[in-house]
Coordinates of C-alpha atoms and ligand atoms in Angstrom, one line a residue:
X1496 CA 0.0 0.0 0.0
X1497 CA 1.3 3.1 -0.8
X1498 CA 1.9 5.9 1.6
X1499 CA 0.6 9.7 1.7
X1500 CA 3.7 12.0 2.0
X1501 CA 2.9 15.4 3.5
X1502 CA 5.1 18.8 3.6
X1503 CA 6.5 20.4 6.4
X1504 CA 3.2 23.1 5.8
X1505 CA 0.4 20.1 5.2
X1506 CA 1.1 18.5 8.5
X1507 CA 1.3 21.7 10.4
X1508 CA -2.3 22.1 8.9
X1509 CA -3.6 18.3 9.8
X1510 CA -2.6 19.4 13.4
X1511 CA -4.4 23.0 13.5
X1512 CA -1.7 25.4 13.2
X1513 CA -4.4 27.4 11.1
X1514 CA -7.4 26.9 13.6
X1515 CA -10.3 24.1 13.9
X1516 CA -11.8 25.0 10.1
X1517 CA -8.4 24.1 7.9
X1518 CA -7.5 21.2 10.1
X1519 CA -11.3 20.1 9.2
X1520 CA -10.7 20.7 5.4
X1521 CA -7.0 19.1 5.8
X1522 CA -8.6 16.0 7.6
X1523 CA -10.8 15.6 4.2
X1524 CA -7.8 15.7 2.2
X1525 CA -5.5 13.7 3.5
X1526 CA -9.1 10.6 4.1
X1527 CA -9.2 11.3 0.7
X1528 CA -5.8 10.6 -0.5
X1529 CA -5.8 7.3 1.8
X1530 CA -8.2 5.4 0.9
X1531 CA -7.3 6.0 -3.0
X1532 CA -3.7 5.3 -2.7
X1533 CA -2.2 8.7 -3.3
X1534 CA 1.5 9.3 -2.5
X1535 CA 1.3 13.2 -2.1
X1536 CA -1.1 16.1 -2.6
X1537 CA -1.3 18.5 -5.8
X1538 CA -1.8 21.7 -5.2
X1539 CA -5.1 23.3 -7.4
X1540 CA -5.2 26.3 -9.6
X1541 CA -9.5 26.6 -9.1
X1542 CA -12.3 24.5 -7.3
X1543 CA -15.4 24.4 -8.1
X1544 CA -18.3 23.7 -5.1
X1545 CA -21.0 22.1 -5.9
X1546 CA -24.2 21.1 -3.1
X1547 CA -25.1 24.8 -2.7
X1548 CA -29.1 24.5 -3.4
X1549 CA -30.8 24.4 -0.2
X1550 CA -32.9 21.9 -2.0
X1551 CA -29.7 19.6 -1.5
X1552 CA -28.4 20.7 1.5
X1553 CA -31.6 20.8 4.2
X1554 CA -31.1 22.3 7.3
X1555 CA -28.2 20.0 8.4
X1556 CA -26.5 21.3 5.3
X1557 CA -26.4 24.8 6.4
X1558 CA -25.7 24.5 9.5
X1559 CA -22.9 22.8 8.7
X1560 CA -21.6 25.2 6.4
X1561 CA -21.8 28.0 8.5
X1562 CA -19.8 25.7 11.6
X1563 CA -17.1 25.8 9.2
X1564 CA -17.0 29.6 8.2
X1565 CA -17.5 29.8 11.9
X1566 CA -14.7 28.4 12.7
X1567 CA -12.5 30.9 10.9
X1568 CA -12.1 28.9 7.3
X1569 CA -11.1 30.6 4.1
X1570 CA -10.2 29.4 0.8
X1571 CA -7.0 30.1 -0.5
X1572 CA -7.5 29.4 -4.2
X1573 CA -10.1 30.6 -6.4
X1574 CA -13.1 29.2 -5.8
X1575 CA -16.6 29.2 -7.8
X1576 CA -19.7 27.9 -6.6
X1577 CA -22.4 25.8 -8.3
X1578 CA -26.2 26.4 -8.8
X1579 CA -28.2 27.3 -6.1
X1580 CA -32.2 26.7 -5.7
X1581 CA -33.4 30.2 -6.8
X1582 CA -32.4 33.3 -8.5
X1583 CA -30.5 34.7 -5.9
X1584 CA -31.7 38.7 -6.7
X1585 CA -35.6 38.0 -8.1
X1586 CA -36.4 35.0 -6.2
X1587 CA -39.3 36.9 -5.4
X1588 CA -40.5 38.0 -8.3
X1589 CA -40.3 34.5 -9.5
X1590 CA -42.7 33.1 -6.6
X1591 CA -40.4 31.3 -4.5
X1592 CA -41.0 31.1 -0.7
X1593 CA -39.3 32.8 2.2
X1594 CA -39.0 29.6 4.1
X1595 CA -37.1 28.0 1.3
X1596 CA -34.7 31.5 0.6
X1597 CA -33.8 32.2 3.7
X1598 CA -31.5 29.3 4.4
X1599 CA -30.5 29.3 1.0
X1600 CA -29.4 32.7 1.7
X1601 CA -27.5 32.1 4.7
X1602 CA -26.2 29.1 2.9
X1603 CA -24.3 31.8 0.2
X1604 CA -23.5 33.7 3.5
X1605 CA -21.4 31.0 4.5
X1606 CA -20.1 30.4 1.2
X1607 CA -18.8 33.9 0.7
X1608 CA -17.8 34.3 4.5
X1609 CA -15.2 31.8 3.4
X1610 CA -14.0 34.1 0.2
X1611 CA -15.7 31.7 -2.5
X1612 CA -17.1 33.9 -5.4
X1613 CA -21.1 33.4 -5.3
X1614 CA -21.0 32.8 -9.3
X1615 CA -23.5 30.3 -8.8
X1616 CA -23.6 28.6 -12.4
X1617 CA -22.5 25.0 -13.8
X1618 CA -20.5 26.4 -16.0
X1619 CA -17.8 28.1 -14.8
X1620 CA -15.7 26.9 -18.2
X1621 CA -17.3 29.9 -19.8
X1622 CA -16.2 32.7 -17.7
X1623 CA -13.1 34.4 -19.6
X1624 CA -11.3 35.3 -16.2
X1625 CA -12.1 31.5 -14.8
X1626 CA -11.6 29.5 -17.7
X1627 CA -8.6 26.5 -17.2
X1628 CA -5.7 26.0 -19.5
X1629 CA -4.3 22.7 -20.5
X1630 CA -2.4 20.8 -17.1
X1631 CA -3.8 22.9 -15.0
X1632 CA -5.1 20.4 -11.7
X1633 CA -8.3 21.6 -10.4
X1634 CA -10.7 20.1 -8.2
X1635 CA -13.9 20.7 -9.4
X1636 CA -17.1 18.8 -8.2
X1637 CA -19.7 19.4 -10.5
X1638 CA -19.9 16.6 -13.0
X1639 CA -20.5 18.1 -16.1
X1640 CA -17.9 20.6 -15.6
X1641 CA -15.1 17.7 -14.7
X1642 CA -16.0 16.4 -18.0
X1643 CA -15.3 19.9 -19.8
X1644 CA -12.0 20.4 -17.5
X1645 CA -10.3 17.3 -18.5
X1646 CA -11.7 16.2 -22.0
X1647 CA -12.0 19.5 -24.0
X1648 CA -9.2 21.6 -21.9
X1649 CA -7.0 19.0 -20.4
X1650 CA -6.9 20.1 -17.2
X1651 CA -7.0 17.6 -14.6
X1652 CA -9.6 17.0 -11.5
X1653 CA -11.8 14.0 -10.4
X1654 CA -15.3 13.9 -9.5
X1655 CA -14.8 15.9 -5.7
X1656 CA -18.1 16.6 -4.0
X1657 CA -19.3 19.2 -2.1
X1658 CA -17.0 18.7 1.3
X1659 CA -14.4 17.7 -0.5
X1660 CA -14.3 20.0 -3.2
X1661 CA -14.8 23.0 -0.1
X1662 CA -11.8 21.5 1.8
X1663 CA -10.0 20.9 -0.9
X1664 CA -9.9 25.2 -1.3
X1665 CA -9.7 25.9 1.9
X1666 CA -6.2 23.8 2.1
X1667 CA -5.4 24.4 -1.9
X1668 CA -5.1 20.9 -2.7
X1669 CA -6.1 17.9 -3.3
X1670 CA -4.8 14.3 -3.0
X1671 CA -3.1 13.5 -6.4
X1672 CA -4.7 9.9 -7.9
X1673 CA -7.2 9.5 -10.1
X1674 CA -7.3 11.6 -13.1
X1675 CA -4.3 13.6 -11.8
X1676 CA -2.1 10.6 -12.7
X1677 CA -1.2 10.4 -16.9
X1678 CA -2.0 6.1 -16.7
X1679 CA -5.8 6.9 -15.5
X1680 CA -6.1 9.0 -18.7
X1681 CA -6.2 6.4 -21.2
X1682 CA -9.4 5.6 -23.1
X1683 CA -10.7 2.3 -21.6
X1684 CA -13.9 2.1 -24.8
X1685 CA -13.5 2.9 -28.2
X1686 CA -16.8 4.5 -29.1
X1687 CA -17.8 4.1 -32.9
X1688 CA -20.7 6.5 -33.8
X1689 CA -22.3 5.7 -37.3
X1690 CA -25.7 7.6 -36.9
X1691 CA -26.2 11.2 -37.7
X1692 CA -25.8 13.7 -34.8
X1693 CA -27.4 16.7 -36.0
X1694 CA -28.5 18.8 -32.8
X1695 CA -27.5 19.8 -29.3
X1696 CA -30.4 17.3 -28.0
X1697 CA -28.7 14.4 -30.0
X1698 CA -25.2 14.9 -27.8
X1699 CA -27.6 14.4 -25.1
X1700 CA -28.9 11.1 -26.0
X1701 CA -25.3 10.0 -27.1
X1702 CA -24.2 10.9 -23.8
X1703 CA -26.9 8.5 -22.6
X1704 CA -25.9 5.9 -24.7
X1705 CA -22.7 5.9 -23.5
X1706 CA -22.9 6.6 -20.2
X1707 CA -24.9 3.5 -20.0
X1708 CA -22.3 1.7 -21.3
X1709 CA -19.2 2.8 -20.5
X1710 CA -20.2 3.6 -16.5
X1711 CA -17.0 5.3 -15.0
X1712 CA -14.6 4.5 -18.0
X1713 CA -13.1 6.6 -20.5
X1714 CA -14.7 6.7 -23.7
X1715 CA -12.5 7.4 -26.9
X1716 CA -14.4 8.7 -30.0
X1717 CA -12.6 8.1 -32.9
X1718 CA -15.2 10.1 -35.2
X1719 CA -17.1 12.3 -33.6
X1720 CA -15.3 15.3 -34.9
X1721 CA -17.3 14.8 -38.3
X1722 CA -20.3 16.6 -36.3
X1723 CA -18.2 19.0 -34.8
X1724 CA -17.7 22.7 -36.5
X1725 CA -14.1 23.7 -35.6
X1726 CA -13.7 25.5 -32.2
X1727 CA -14.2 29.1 -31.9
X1728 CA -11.0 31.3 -30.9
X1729 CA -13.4 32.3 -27.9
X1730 CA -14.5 29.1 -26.6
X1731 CA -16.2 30.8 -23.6
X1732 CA -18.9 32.1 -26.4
X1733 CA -20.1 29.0 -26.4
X1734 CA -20.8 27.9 -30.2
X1735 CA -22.1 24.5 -31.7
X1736 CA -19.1 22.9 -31.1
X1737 CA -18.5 23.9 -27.1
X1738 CA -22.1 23.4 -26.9
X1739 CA -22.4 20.1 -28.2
X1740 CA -19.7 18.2 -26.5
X1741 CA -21.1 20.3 -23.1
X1742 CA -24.4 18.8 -23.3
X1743 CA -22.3 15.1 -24.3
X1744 CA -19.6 15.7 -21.0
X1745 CA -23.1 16.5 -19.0
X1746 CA -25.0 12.8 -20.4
X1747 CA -22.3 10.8 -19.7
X1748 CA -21.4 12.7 -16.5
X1749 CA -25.4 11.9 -15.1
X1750 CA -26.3 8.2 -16.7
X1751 CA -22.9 7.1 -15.8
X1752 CA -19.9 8.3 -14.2
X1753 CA -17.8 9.4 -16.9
X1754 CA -15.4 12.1 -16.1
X1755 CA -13.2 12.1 -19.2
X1756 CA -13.5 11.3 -22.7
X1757 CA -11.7 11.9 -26.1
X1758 CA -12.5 13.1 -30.0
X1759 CA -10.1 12.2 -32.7
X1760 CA -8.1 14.9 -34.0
X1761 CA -10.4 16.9 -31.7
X1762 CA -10.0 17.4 -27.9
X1763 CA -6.2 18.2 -27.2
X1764 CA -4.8 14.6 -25.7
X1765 CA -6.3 13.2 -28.2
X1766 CA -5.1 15.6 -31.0
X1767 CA -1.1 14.7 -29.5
X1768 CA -1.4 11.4 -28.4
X1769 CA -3.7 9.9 -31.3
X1770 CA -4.9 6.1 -31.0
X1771 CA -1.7 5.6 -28.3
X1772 CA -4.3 7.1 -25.9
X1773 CA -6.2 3.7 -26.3
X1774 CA -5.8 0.9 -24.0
X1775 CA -4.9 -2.6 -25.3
X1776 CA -7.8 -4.1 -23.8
X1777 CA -10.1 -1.3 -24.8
X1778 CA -13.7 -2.5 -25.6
X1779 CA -14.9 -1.5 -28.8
X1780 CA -18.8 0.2 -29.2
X1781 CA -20.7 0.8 -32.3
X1782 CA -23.7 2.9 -32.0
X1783 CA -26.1 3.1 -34.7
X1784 CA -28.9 4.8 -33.4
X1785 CA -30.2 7.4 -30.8
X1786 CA -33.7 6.1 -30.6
X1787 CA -33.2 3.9 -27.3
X1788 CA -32.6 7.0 -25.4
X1789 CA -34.8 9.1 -26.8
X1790 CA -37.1 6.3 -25.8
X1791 CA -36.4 7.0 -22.8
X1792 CA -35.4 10.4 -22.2
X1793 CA -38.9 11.6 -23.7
X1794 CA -40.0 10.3 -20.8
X1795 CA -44.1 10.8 -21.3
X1796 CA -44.8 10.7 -24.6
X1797 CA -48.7 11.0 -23.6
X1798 CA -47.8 14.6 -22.0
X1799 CA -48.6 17.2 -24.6
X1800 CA -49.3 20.2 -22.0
X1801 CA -46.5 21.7 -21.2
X1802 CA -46.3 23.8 -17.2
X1803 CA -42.5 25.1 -18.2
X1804 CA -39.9 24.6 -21.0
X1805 CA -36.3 24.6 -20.2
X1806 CA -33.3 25.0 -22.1
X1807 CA -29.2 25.9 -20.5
X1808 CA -28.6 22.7 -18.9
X1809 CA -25.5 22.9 -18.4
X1810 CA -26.2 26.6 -18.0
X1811 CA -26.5 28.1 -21.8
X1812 CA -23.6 29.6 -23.8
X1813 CA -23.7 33.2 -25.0
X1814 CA -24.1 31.2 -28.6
X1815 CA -27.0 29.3 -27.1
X1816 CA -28.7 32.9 -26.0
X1817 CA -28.3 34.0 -29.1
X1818 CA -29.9 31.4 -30.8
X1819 CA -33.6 31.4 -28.5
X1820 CA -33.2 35.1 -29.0
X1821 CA -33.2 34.9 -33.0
X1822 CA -35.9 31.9 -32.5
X1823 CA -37.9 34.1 -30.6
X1824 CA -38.0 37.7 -32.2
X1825 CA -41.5 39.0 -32.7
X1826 CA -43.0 36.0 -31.2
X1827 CA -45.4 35.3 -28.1
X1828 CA -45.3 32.8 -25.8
X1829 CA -48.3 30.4 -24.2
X1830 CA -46.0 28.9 -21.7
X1831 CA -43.5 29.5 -19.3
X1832 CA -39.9 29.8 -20.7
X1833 CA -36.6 29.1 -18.5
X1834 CA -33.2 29.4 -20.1
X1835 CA -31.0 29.1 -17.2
X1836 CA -27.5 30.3 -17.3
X1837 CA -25.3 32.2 -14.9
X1838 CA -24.9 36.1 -14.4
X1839 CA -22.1 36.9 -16.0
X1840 CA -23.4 35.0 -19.3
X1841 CA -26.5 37.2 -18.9
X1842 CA -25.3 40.1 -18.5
X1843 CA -23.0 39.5 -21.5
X1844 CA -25.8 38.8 -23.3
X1845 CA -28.2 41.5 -22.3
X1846 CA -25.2 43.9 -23.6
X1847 CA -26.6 42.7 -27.1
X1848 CA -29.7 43.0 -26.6
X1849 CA -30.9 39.0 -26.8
X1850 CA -32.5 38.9 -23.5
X1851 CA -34.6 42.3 -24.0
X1852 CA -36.0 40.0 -27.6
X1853 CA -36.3 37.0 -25.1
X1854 CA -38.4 38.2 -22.3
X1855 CA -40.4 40.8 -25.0
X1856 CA -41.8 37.2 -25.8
X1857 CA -42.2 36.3 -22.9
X1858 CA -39.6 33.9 -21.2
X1859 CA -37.0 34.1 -18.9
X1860 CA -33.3 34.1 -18.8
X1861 CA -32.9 32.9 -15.3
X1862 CA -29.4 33.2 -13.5
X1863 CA -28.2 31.3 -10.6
X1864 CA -29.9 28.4 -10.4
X1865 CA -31.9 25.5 -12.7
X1866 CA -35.2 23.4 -13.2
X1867 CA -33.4 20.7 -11.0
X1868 CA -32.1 22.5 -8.2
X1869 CA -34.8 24.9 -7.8
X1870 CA -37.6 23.7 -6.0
X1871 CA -40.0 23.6 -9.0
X1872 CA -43.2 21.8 -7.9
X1873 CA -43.8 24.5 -5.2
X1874 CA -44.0 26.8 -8.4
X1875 CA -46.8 24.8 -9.6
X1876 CA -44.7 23.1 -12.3
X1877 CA -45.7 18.6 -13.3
X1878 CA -45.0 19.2 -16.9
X1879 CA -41.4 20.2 -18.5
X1880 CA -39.6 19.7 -21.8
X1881 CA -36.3 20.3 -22.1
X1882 CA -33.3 19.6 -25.2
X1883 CA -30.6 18.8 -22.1
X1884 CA -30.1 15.2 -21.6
X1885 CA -28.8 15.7 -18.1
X1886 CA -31.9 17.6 -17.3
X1887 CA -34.0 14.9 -18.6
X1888 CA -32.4 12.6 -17.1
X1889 CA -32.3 14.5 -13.4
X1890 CA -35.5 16.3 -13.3
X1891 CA -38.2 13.7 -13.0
X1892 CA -35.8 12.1 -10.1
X1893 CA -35.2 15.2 -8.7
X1894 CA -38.4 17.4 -9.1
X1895 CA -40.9 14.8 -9.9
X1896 CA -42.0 16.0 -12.9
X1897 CA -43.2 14.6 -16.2
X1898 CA -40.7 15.0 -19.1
X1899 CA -40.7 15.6 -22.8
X1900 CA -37.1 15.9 -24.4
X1901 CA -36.4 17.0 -27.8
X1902 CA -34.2 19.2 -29.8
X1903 CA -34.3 23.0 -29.7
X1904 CA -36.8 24.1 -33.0
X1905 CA -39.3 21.4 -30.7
X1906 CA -39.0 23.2 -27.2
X1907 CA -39.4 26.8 -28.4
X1908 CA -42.6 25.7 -30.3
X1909 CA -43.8 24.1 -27.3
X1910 CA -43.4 27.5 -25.4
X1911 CA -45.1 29.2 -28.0
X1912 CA -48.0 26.8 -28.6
X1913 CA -48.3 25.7 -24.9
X1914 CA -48.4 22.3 -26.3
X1915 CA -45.6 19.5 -27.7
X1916 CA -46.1 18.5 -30.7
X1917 CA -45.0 15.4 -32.3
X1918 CA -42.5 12.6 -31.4
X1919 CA -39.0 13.0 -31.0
X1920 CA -38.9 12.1 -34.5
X1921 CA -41.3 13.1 -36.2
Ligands
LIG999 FE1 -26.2 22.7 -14.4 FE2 -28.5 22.2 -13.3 FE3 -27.8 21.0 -15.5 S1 -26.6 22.5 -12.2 S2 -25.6 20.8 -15.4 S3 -28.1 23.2 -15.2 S4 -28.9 20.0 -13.7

């Protein structure tokens, strides 16, 4: 077995040099590393917290946070926080109760008490002051995001959650195995697509496909560039590519436990390492059609009324805004609109005008939070269609709600008719 080396510094913080709240995070660390073998601890460029809805945390949850801001802990890397369960400025406005923002309030408190930026999105891959280079070790625990970090940046971080992630920056490390270590990097599946993927929605049901089957492995796809426009210079934009392989990262991130994958000639191990990246024993997958998850992602086909339509799941692109905005010029909508994205995306995106044209329809570009965080049946909302796959998939688990999923053109005619028309393929 091997043995977990710590500096001079890291064992003066497992003994409380620093007070009660970084021997706490320290304590998490160094579990951490020990039961998965690490040798030593990596110091991290970012983290990313995720468990910040109050929805997820309860009452137990808070309390806990606000022991350990209590106790004097601050992060000493930059940190970025998740989603919470409401629109933190017009949670209001948009009908949610006292009872539920009040903790989630003190819940950010705490957060920000430690020095963690309240950015409260999924995505914090888009933000041009955030956004990770290549190498960079991070610990990041929101899935979908740990799929972005590794697979389409090459950074490193595995799947931390909320504790870890929040002791992890309040030490500024984490314990290096996993996906920190180069041999954990190599593609485990060789993932042959021969159907069309022709929409955002479709990376979704890929995503499910092989999330399925691949569970926590890492999935190398040899042709998926064909379907992928080249990148953008700004990637942080958003744009068919990034927003493609973000819903992909997200599907295979919720139906299994993917945290790293690879595209041919496309994401940049793959684009210097080539087919060495594959393992020896790698299984090989051919998948030939999307209709098994769309099966099941459209969850209730007999659903036609819809209570709320959703779209930014992970939370949307500028490029994403842009396109419901163009959709959605001159029109009027018969049912509640959501596309959720963070702050600084909407703000971006309010300097050119798209969410004026959005909510002059009708809908919503909600920051801060997301159909399954948010506390959505005490808004009154059973019925939601979505072109996320990681919403579909999450939302009737987590909110209890019937589903239709389909790809964009299908959701904003639902929120203009009030009603979902068709099959997924039709
Ligand atoms: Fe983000 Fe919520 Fe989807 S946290 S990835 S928009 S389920």
């Amino acid at each position: 077995m091997s043995h977990l080396t710590l500096t001079v510094e890291e064992k003066s913080l497992l003994v409380g040099v620093e007070g009660p709240g970084v021997q706490r995070a320290m304590e998490i660390v160094v579990a951490l590393g020990r039961i998965y073998g690490a040798t030593d601890l990596v110091p991290v460029k970012h983290v990313q917290i995720a468990g910040v809805s109050y929805k997820n945390l309860g009452d137990a949850g808070v309390e806990f946070l606000n022991e350990w801001a209590g106790d004097g802990a601050k992060v000493r890397v930059p940190t970025t926080l998740n989603p919470a369960g409401m629109e933190l400025e017009r949670w209001q406005v948009m009908g949610f109760s006292p009872d539920f923002a009040k903790p989630q309030l003190s819940a950010i408190s705490a957060f920000v008490r430690m020095g963690v930026r309240p950015t409260m999105s999924c995505t914090p891959y888009l933000f041009p002051d955030i956004a990770p280079q290549r190498g960079d070790p991070l610990a990041w625990a929101e899935s979908s995001a740990v799929v972005w970090a590794n697979s389409v940046v090459g950074a490193s971080t595995n799947r931390e959650g909320g504790p870890s992630a929040l002791a992890a920056a309040i030490v500024g490390r984490t314990a290096r195995y996993g996906y920190h270590l180069e041999e954990n990097r190599r593609a485990t599946h060789v993932v042959e697509v021969r159907c069309p993927l022709e929409s955002t929605a479709d990376f979704g049901a890929l995503g499910y496909i092989v999330g399925k089957a691949v569970g926590n492995g890492v999935p190398y796809f040899p042709d998926l560039g064909t379907w992928l426009p080249p990148k953008p210079e700004d990637i942080t934009r958003g744009g068919v590519a990034g927003d493609r392989l973000k819903t992909l990262g997200a599907g295979v991130a919720a139906y299994g436990a993917v945290a790293l994958y690879h595209v041919g000639d496309f994401t940049p191990e793959a684009i210097d390492r080539g087919e060495s990246l594959i393992l020896p024993k790698a299984e090989h997958l051919v998948i030939d059609s999307l209709s098994p998850a769309y099966e099941i992602m459209d969850a209730n086909p007999e659903t036609t009324e819809i209570d709320l339509v959703t779209v930014g799941c992970p939370h949307a692109s500028l490029a994403e805004l842009q396109q419901v905005a163009e959709r959605l010029r001159g029109e009027r909508l018969a049912t509640r609109l959501w596309i959720t994205t963070s702050q600084i995306t909407r703000k971006r995106a309010d300097d050119e005008g798209w969410v004026e044209i959005i909510e002059a329809a009708g809908g919503e570009v909600v920051a801060d939070t997301c159909a399954v965080v948010a506390p959505v049946r005490s808004l009154g909302i059973k019925r939601m269609a979505t072109n996320a796959g990681k919403m579909a998939c999450y939302a009737p688990m987590h909110s209890g709600v019937d589903m239709r999923f389909g790809d964009l053109e299908q959701c904003l005619a639902a929120a203009i008719s009030g009603k979902w028309q068709g099959k997924y393929s039709e």
